PDB file of C-alpha atoms in Angstrom:
ATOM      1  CA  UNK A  21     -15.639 -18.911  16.175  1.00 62.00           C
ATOM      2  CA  UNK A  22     -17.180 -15.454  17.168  1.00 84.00           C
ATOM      3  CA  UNK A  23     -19.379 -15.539  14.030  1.00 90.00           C
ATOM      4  CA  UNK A  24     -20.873 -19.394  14.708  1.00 92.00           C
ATOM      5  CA  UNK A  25     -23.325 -18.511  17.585  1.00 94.00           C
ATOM      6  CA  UNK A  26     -24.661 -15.651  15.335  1.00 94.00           C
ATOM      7  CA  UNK A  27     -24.959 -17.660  11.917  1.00 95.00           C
ATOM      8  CA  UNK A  28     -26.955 -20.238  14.210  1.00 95.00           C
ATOM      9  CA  UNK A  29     -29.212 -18.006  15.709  1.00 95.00           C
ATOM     10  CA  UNK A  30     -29.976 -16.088  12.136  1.00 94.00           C
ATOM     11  CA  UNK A  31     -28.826 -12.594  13.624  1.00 95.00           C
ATOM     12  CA  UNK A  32     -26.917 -11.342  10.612  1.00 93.00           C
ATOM     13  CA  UNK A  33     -28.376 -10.862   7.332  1.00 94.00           C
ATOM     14  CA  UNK A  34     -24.468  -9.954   6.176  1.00 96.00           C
ATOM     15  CA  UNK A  35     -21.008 -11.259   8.009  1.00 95.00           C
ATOM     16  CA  UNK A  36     -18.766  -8.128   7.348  1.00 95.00           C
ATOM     17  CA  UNK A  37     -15.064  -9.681   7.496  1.00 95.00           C
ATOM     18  CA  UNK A  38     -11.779  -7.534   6.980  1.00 92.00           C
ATOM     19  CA  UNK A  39      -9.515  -9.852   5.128  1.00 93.00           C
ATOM     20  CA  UNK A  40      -6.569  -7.363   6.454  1.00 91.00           C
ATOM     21  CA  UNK A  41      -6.855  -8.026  10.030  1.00 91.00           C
ATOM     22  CA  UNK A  42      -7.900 -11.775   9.724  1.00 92.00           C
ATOM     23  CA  UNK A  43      -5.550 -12.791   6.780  1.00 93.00           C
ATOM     24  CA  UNK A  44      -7.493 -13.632   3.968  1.00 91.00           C
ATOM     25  CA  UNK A  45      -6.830 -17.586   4.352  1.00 92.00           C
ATOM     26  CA  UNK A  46      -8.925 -17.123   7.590  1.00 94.00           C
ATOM     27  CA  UNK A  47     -11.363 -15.001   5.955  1.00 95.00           C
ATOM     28  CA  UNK A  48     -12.024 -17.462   3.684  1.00 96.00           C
ATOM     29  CA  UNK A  49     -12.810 -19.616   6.419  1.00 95.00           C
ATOM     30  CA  UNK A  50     -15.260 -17.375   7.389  1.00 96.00           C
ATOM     31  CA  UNK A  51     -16.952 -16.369   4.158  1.00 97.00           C
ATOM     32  CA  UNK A  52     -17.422 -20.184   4.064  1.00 97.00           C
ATOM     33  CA  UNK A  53     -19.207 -20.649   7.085  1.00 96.00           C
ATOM     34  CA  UNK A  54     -21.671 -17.927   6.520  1.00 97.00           C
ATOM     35  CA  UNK A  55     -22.218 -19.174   2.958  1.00 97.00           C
ATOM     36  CA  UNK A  56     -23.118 -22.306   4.659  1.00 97.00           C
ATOM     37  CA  UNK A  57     -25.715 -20.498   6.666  1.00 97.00           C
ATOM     38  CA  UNK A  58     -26.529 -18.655   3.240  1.00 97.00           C
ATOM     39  CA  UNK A  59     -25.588 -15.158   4.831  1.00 97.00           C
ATOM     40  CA  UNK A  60     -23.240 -12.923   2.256  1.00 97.00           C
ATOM     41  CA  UNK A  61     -19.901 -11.068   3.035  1.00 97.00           C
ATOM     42  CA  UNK A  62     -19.328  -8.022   2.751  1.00 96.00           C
ATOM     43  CA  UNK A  63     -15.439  -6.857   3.161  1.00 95.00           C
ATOM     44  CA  UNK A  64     -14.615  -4.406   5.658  1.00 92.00           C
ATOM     45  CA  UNK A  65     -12.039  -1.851   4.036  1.00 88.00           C
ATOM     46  CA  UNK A  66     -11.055   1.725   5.050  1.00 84.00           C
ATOM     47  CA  UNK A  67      -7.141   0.840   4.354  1.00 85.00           C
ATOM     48  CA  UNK A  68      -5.235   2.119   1.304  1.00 88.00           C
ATOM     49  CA  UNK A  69      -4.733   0.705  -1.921  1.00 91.00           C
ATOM     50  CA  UNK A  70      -2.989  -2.437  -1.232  1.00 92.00           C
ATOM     51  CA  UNK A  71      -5.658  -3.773   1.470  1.00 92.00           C
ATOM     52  CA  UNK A  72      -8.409  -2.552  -1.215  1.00 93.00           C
ATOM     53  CA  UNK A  73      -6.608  -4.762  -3.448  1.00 93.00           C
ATOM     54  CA  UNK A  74      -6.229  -7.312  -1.410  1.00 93.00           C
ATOM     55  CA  UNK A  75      -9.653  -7.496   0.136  1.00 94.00           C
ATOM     56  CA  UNK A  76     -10.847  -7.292  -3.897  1.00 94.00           C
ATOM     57  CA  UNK A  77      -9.040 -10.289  -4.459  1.00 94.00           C
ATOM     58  CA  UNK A  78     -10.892 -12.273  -1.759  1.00 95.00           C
ATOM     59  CA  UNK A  79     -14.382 -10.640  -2.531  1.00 94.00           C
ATOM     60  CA  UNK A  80     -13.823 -12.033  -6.010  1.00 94.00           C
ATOM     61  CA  UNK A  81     -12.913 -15.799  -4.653  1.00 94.00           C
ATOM     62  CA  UNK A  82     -16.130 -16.451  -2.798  1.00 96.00           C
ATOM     63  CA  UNK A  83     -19.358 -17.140  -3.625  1.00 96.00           C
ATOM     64  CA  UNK A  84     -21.476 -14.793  -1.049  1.00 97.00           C
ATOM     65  CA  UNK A  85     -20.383 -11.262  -2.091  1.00 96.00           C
ATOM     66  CA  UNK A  86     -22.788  -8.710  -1.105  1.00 96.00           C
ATOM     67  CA  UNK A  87     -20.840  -5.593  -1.172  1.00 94.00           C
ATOM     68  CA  UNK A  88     -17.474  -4.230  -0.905  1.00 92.00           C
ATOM     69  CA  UNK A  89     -16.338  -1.419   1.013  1.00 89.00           C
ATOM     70  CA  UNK A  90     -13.450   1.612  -0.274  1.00 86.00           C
ATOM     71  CA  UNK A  91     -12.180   4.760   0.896  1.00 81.00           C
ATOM     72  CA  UNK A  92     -11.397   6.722  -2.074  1.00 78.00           C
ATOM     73  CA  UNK A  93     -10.617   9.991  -0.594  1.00 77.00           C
ATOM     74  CA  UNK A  94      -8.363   8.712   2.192  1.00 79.00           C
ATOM     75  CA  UNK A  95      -5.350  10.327   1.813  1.00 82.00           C
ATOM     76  CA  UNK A  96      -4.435  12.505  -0.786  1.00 83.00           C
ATOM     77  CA  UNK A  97      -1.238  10.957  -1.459  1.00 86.00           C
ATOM     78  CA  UNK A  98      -2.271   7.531  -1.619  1.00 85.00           C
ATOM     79  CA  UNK A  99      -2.073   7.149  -5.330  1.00 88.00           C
ATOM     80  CA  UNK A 100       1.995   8.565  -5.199  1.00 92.00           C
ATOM     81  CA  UNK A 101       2.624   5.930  -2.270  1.00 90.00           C
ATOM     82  CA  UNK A 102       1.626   2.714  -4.132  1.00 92.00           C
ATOM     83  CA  UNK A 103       2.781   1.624  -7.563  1.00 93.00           C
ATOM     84  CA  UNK A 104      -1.115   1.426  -8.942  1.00 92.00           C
ATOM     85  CA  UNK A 105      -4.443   2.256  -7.687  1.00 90.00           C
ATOM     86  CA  UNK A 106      -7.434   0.430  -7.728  1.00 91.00           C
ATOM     87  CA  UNK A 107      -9.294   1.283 -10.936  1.00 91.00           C
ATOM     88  CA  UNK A 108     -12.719   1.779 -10.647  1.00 90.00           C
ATOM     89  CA  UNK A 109     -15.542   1.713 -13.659  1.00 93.00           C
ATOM     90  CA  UNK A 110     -19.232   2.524 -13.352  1.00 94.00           C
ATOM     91  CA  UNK A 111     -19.060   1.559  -9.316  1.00 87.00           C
ATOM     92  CA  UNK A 112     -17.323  -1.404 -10.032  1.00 90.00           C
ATOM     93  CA  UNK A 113     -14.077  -2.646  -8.947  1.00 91.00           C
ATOM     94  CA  UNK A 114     -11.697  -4.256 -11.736  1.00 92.00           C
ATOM     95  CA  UNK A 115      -9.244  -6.654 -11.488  1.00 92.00           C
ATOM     96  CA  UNK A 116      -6.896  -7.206 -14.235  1.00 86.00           C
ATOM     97  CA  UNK A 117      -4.189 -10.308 -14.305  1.00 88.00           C
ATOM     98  CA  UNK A 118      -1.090  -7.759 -13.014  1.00 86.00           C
ATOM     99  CA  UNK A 119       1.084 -10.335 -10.460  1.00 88.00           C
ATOM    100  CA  UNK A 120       0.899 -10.154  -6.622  1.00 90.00           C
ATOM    101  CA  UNK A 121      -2.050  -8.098  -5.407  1.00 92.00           C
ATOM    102  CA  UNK A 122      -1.997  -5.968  -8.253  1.00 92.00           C
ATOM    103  CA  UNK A 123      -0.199  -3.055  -6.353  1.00 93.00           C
ATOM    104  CA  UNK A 124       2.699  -2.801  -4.089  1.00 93.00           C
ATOM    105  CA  UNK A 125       4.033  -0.098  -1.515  1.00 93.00           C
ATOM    106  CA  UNK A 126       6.548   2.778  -3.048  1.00 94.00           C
ATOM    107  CA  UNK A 127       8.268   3.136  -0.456  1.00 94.00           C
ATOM    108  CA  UNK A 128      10.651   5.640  -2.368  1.00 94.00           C
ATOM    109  CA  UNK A 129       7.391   7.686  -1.737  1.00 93.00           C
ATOM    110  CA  UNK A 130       6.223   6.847   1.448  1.00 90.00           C
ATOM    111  CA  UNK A 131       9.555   8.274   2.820  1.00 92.00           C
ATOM    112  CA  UNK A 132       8.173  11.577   2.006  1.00 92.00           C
ATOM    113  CA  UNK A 133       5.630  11.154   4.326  1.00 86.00           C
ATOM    114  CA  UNK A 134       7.155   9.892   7.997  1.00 83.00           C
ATOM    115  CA  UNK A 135       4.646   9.454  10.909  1.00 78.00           C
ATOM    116  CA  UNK A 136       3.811  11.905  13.215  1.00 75.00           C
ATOM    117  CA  UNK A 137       5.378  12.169  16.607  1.00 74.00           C
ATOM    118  CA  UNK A 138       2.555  11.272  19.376  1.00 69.00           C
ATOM    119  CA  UNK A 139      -0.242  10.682  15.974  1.00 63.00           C
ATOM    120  CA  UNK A 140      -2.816   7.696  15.963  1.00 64.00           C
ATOM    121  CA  UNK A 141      -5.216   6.993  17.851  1.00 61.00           C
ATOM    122  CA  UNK A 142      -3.123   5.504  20.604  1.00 60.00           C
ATOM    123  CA  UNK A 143      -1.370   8.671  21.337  1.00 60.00           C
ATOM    124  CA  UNK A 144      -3.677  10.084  24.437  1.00 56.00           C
ATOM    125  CA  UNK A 145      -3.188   6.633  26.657  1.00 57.00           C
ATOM    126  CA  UNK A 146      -2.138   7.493  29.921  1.00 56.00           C
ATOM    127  CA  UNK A 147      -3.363  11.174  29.631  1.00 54.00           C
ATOM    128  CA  UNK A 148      -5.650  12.394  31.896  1.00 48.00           C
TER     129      UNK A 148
END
């Protein structure tokens, strides 16, 4: 509903949705209404592997695909923590027929790397 009043009035040229944090069935949604309005998507994606995959998945499903965003230099052990990363040829994006998403969590390797006490971005609430 938040992107209606701003497909009628013309004020985007592109609706940036993160299929992540919507769920792609509702992004959907959305890439559908601003293909009605004949604006383009582009995916919002500074995630890991799995959303990248993910969000690639529903940037290749619709018919307004402007762009999609990546962070490829996000962590430097986010190709050990998921079973397959995105593979990437001449600045493009491939998907190949693997099940699922086309990668999945290791979470034999993520155990190597446990969150920081008091880390995030939440972590200074309440201080003054």
């Amino acid at each position: 509903p938040a992107f209606i009043p701003c497909l009628q009035k013309q004020a985007m040229d592109v609706a940036i949705v993160d299929a992540v944090w919507n769920g792609v069935w509702q992004s959907m949604k959305i890439a559908n209404m601003a293909d009605a309005y004949q604006v383009n998507i582009a995916p919002h994606n500074f995630y890991g592997h799995l959303a990248t995959m993910m969000n690639a998945h529903f940037a290749a499903s619709v018919p307004n695909l402007r762009i999609m965003e990546t962070d490829i230099d996000r962590l430097p052990w986010d190709n050990e923590i998921f079973t397959r990363q995105p593979t990437i040829e001449d600045g493009y994006l491939i998907l190949d027929d693997t099940p699922g998403w086309g990668t999945e969590p290791n979470l034999e390797a993520l155990a190597k790397y446990p969150p920081k006490s008091g880390a995030g971005f939440l972590s200074n609430i309440g201080e003054n």
